[in-house]
Coordinates of C-alpha atoms (C1' of nucleotides) in Angstrom, one line a residue:
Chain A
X123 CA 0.0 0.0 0.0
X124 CA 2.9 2.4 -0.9
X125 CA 0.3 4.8 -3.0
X126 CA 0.3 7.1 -0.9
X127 CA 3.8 7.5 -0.1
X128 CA 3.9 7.7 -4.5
X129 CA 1.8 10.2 -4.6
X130 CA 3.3 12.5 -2.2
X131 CA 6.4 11.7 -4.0
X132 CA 4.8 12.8 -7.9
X133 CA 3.3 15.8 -5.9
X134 CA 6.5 16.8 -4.6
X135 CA 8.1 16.3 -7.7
X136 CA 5.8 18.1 -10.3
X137 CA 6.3 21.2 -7.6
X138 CA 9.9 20.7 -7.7
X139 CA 9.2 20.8 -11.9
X140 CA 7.5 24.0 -11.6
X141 CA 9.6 25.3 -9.4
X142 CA 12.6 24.6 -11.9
X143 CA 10.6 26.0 -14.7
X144 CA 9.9 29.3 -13.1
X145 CA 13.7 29.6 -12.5
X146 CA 14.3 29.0 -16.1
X147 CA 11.4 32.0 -16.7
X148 CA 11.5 34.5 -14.3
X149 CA 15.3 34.8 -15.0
X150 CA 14.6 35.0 -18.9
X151 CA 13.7 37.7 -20.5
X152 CA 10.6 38.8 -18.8
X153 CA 11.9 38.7 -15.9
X154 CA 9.5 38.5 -12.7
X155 CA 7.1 40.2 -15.1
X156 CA 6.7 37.1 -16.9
X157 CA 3.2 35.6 -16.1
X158 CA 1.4 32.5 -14.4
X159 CA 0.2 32.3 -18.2
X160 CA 3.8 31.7 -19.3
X161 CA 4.2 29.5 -16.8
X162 CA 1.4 27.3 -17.4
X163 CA 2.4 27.0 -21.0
X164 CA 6.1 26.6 -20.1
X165 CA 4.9 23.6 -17.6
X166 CA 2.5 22.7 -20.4
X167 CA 0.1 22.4 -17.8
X168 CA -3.5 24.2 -16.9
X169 CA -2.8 27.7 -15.0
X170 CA -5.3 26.5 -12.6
X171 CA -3.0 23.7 -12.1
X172 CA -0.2 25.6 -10.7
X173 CA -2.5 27.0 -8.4
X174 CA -2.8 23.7 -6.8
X175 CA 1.4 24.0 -6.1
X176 CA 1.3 27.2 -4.9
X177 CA -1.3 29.8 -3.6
X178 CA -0.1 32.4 -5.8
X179 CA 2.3 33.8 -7.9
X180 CA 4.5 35.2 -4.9
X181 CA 5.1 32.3 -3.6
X182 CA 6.8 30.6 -5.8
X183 CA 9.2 33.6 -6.0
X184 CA 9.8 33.4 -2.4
X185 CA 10.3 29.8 -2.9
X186 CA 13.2 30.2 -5.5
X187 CA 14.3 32.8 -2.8
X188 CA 14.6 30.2 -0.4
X189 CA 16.7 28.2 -3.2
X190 CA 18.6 31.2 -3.3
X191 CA 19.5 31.2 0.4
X192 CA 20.5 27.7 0.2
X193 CA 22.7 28.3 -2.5
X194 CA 24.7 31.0 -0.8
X195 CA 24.4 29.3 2.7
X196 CA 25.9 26.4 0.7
X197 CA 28.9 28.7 -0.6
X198 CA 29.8 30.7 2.8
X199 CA 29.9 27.2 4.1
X200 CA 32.0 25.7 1.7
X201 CA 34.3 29.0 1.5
X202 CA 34.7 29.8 4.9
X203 CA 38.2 29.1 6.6
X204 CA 38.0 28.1 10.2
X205 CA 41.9 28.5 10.9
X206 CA 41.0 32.0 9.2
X207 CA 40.4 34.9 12.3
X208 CA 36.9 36.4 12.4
X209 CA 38.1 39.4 10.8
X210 CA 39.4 37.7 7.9
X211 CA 36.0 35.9 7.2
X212 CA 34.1 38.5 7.1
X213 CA 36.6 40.1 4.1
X214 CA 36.2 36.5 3.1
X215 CA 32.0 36.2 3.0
X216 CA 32.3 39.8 1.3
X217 CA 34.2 38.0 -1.8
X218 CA 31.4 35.5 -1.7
X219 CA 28.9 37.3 -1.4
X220 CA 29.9 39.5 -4.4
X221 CA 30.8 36.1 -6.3
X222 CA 27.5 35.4 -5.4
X223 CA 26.0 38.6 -7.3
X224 CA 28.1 38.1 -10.6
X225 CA 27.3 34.5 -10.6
X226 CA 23.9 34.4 -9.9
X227 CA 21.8 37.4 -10.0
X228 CA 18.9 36.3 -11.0
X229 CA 18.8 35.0 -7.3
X230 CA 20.4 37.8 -6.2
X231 CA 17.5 40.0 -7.4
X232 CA 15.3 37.8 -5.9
X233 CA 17.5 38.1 -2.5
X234 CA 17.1 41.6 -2.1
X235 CA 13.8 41.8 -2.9
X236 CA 12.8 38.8 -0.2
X237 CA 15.3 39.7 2.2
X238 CA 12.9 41.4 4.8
X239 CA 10.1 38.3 4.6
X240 CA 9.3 36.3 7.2
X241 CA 8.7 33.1 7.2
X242 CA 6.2 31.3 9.5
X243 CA 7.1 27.1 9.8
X244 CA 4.1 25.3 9.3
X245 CA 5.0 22.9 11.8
X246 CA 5.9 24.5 14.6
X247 CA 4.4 28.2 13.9
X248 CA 7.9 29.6 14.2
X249 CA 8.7 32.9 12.8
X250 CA 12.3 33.9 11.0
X251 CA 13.5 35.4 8.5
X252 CA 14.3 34.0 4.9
X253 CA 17.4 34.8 4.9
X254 CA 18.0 33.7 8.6
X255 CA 20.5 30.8 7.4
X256 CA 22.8 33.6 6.3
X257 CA 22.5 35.6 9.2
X258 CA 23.7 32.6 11.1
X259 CA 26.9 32.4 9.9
X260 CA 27.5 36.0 10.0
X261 CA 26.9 35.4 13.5
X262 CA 29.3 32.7 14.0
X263 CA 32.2 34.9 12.4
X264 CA 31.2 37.5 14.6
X265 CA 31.4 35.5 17.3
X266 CA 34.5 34.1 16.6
X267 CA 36.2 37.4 15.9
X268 CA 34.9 38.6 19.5
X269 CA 36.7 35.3 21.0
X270 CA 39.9 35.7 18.9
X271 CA 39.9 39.5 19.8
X272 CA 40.3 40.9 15.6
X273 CA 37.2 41.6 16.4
X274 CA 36.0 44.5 18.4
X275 CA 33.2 43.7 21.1
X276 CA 31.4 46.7 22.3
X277 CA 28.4 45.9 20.0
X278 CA 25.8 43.1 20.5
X279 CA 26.4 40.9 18.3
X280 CA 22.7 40.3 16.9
X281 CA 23.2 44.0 16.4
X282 CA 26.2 43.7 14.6
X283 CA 24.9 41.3 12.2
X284 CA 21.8 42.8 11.1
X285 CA 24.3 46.2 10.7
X286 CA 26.8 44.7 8.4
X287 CA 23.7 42.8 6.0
X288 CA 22.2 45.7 6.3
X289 CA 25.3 48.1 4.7
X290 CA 25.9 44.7 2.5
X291 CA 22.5 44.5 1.1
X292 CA 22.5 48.4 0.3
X293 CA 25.9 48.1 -1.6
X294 CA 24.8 44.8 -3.3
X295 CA 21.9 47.0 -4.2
X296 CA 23.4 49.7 -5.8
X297 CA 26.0 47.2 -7.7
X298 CA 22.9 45.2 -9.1
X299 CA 20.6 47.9 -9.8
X300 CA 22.9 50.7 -10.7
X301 CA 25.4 48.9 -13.3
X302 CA 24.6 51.1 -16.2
X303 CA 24.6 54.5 -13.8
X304 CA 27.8 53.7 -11.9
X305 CA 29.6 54.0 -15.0
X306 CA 28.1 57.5 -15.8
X307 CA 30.0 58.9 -12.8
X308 CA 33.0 56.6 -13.8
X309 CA 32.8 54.4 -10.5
X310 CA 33.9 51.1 -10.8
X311 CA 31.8 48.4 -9.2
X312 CA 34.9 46.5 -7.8
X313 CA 36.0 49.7 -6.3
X314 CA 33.1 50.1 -4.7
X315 CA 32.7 46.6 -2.4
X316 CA 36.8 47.2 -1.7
X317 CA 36.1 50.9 -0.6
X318 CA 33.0 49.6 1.6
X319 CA 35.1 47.0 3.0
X320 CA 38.3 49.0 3.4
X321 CA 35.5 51.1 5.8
X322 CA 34.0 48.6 7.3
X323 CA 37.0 46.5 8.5
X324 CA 38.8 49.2 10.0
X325 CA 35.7 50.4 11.8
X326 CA 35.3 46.9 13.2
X327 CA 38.9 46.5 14.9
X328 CA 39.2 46.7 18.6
X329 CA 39.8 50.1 20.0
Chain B
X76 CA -0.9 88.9 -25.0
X77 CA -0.3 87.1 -21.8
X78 CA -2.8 84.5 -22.6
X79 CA -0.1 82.0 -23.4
X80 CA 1.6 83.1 -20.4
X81 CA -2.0 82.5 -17.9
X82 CA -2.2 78.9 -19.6
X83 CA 1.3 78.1 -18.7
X84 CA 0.2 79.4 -15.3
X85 CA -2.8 77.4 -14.7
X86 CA -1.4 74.5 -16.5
X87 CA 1.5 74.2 -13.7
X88 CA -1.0 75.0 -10.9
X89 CA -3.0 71.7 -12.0
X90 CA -0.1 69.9 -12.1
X91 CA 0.9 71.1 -8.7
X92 CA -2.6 70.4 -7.3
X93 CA -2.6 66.9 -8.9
X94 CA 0.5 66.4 -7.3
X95 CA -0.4 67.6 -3.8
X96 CA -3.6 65.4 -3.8
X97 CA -1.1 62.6 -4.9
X98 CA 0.8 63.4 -2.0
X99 CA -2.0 62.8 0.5
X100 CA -3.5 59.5 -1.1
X101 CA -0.4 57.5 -1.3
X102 CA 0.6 59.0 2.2
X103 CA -2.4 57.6 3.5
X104 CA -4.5 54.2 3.9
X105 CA -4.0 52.1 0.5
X106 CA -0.4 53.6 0.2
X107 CA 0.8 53.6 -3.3
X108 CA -1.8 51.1 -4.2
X109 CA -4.0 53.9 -4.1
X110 CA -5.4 53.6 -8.1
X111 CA -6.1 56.6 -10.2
X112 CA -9.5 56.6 -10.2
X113 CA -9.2 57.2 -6.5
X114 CA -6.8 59.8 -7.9
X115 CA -9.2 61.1 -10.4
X116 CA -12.2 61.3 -7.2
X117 CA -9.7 62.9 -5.1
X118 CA -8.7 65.8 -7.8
X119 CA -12.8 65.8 -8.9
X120 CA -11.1 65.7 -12.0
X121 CA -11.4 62.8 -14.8
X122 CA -9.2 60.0 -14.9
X123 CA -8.2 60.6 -18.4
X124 CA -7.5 64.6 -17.5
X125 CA -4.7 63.0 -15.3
X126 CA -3.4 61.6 -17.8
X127 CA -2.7 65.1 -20.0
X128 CA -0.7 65.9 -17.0
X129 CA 1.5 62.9 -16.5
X130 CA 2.4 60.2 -18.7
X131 CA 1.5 57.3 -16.1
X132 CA 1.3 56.4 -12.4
X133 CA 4.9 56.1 -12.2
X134 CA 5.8 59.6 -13.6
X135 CA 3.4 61.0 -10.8
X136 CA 5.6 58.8 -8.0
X137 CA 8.6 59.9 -9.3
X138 CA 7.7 63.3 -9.1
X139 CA 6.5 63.1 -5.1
X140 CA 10.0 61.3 -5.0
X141 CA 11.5 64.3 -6.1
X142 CA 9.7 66.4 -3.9
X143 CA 11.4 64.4 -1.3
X144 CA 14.9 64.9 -2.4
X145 CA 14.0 68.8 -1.9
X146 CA 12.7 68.1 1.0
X147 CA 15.9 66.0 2.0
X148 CA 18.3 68.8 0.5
X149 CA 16.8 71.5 2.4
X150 CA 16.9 70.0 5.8
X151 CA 20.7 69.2 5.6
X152 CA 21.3 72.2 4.6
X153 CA 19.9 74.1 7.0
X154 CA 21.2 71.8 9.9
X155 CA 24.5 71.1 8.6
X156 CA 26.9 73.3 10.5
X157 CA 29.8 74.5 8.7
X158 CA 31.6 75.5 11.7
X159 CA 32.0 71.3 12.4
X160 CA 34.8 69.5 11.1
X161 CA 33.5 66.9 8.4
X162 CA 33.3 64.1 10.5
X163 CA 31.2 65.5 12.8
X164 CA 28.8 67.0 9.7
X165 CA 28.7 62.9 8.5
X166 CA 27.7 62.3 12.2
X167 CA 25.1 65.1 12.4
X168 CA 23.9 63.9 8.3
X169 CA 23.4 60.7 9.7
X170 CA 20.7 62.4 12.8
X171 CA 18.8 64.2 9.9
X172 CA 18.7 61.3 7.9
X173 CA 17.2 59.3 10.5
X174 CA 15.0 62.4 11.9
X175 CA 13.7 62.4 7.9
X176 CA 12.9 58.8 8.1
X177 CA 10.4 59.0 11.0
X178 CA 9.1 62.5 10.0
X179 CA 8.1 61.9 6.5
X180 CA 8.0 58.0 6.2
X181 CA 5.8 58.5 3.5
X182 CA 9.0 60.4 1.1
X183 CA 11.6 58.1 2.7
X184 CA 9.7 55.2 1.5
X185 CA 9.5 56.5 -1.8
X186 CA 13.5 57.9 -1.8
X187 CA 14.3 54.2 -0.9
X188 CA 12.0 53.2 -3.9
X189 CA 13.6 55.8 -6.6
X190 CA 16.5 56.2 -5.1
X191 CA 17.8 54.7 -8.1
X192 CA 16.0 56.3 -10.8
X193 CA 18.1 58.0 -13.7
X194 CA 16.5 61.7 -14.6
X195 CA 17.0 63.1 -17.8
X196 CA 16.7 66.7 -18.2
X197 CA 14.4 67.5 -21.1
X198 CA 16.2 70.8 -21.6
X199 CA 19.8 69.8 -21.5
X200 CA 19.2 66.1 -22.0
X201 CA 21.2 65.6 -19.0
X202 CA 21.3 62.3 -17.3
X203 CA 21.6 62.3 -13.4
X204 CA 20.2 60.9 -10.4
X205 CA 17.3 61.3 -9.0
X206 CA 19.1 61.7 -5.6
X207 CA 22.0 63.8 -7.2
X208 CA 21.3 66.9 -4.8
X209 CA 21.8 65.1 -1.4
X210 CA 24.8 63.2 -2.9
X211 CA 26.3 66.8 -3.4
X212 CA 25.9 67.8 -0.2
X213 CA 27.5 64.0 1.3
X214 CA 30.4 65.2 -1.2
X215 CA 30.9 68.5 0.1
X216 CA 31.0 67.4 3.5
X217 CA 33.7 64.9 2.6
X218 CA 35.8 67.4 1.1
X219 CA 36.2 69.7 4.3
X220 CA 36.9 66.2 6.2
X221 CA 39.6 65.4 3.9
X222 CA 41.0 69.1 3.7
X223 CA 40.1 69.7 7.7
X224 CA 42.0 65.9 8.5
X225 CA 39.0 64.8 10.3
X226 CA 38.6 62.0 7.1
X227 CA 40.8 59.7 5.9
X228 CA 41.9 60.5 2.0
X229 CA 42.7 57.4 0.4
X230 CA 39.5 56.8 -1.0
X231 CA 38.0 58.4 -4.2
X232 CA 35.6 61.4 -2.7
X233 CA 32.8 60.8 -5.3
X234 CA 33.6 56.6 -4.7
X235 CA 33.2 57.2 -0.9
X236 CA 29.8 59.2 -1.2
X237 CA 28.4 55.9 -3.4
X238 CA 29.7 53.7 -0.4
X239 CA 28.4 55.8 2.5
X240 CA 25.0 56.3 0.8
X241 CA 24.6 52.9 -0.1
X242 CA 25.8 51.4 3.0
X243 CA 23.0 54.3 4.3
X244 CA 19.6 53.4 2.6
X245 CA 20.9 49.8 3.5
X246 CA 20.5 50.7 7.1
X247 CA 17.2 53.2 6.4
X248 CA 15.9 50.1 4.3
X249 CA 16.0 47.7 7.2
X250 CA 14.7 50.2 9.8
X251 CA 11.6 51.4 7.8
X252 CA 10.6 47.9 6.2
X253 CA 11.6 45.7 9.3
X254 CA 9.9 48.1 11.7
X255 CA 8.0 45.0 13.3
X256 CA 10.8 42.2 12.9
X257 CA 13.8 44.0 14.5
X258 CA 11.6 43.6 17.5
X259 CA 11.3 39.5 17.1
X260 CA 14.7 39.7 17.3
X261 CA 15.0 42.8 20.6
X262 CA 16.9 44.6 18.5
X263 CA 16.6 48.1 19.2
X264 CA 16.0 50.2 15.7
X265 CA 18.0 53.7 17.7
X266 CA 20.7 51.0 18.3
X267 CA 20.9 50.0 14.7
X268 CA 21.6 53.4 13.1
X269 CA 24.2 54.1 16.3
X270 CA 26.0 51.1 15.5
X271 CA 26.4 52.1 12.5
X272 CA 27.7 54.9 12.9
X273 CA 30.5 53.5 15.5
X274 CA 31.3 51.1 12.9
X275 CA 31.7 53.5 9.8
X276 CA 32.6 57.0 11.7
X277 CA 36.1 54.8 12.9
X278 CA 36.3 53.3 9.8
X279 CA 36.4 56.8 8.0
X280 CA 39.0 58.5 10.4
X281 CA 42.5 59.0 8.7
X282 CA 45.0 56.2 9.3
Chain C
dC38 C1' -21.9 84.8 -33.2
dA39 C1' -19.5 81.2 -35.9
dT40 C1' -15.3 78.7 -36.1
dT41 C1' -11.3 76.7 -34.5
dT42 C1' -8.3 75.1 -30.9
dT43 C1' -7.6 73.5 -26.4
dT44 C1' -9.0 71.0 -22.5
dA45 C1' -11.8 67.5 -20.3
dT46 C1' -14.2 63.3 -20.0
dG47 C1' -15.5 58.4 -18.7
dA48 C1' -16.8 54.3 -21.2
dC49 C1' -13.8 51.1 -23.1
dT50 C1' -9.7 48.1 -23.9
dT51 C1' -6.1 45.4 -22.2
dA52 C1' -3.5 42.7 -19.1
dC53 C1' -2.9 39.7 -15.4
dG54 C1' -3.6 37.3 -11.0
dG55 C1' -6.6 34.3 -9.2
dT56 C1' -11.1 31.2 -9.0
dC57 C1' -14.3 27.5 -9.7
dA58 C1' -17.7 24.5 -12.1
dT59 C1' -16.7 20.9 -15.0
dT60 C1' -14.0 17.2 -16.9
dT61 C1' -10.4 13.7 -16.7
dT62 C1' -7.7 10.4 -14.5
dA63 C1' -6.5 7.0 -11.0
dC64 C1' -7.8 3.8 -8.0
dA65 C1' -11.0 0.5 -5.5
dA66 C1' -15.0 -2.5 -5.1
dA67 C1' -18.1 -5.5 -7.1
Chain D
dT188 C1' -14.3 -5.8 -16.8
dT189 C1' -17.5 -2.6 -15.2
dT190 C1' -19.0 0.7 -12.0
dG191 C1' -18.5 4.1 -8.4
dT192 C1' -15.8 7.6 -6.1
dA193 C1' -12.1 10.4 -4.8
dA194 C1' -8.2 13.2 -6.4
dA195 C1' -6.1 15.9 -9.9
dA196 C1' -6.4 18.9 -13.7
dT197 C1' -8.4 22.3 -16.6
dG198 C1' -9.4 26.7 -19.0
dA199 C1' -13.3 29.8 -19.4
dC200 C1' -14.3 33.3 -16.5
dC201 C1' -14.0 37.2 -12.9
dG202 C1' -12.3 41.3 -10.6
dT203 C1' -9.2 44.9 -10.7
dA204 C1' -6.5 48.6 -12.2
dA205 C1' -3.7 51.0 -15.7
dG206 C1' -4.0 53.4 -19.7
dT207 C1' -6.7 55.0 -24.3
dC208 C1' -9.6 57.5 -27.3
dA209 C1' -13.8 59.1 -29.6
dT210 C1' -16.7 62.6 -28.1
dA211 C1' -18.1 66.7 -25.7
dA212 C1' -17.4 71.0 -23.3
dA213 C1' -14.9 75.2 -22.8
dA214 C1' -12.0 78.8 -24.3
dA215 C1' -10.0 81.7 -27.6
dT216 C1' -10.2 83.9 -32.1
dG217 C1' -11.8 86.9 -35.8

DNA sequence: CATTTTTATGACTTACGGTCATTTTACAAA
DNA sequence: TTTGTAAAATGACCGTAAGTCATAAAAATG
């Protein structure tokens, strides 16, 4: 009597399909402008179809920003240098992150445009923040850097976290949205993230 | 012959009233989801006389987004002391900034959403940004920190204003969109912007 | 006052997200 | 195999809101 296990498999799977399909369309040429119309032809199934996959069009954006999150979660994790002191890891996670932005900005669109959502588990009602994953690690430099003193440790470190995404997220912004302006005022982009972080470091270092 | 001259007049007064009712219906309950025919009520006017006005919705934003940047420009330059070195005018920027967030959410919301936004000059055909006025004043002020010592030099002026503004609406973003998640996480939105500051004020002193 | 030009109008078109009555398919019982 | 029923799928349809345009009103002209 494994139907039902099947089934939940084939549902999870055609949702995984149309998950993979609106990658492939929203990062296409329409954008997130494209519709659940293209979708439902792109799927080659009924739009009222997808509607049984996800409550509305949002949603499956926030899901691919969820995707997102794993992806870069997956990266700080596999970049990230232990024997490395705090402060060097967070010059390190700036290099990924940016990596991150070149390489993938479709879901780096899609990450600072989700970045503020919370998320409530289903299970157990809980309430984060999509890009909480993220925010862990920062943490866990943080932390480190506090313990190995590079670090200075006069700010909460919660505090900390959500000020360095923060001034991340509103550089990433201006490199992803203002690529065609920077170079009006003959700014170059790498400058920019080495200038931020040639800031930021210093500010952090003990008294 | 001063008819031409009247129309001109009354033309621009039309405009102006549009754009003060604007003002008040996206400031208040449905936000900017307020449509145009709420618009077109509001004014008493109809909805296709809006349009002989402005182009779209977008162009009447923009314009309230402007009106912001005045706004904005006006109030650092009358607080901005000249008497202060330059790190003590980024310091006191920062206040205003802040102050300008919780006075007129309404223009800070839509300075976060335009902030962006490339203005061409119909006359000169002149491309700029939107928020080109307040840059000018963040460059001015770095100036006197370089030439008064307060700043450190060895970042591009016009580079550092990119970094400090960016870094900035990063921080502004978070405060006015995360209003009611900073507090899942007992972060303290005054604490945020200090933080900041402690971080980026020591990471701007000379060497 | 007749004629032309400018300004104003709101019914209409278009586009898209989302719904739901109906049909199709998958499975179970007879 | 046939019949009954629950689950899955469908696309015509609905509501909403931006933007258009043929028509009308108002203003200027001579």
């Amino acid at each position: 009597m494994g139907i039902k296990e099947r089934k939940l498999r084939e549902k999870e799977n055609r949702r995984k399909d149309i998950l993979d399909a609106a990658g492939k369309l929203f990062s296409g040429k329409k954008g997130m402008d494209a519709t659940m119309d293209d979708l439902a032809e792109l799927t080659e199934l009924g739009k009222g179809t997808l509607y049984l996959y996800f409550p509305n069009k949002e949603s499956i954006l926030l899901a691919l920003a969820g995707k997102g999150v794993g992806l870069l979660r997956k990266r700080l994790n596999r970049s990230l240098d232990d024997a490395k002191t705090g402060i060097e890891q967070i010059s390190d996670s700036g290099d990924i992150f940016v990596e991150f932005l070149r390489d993938k900005p479709f879901y780096s669109q899609l990450l600072l445009k989700y970045e503020q959502t919370v998320i409530t588990d289903e299970e157990t009602g809980e309430r984060s923040l999509l890009v909480e994953p993220v925010l862990e690690i920062l943490k866990d430099i943080l932390k480190k850097g506090k313990s190995d003193g590079t670090l200075r440790d006069d700010i909460d470190t919660y505090e900390l976290v959500t000020i360095l995404w923060s001034q991340l997220l509103g550089i990433l912004n201006t490199l992803s949205v203002r690529k065609d302006i920077l170079h009006i005022y003959n700014i170059d982009e790498e400058w920019i993230v080495k200038g931020h972080y040639r800031v930021i470091l210093r500010g952090l270092m003990p008294a």
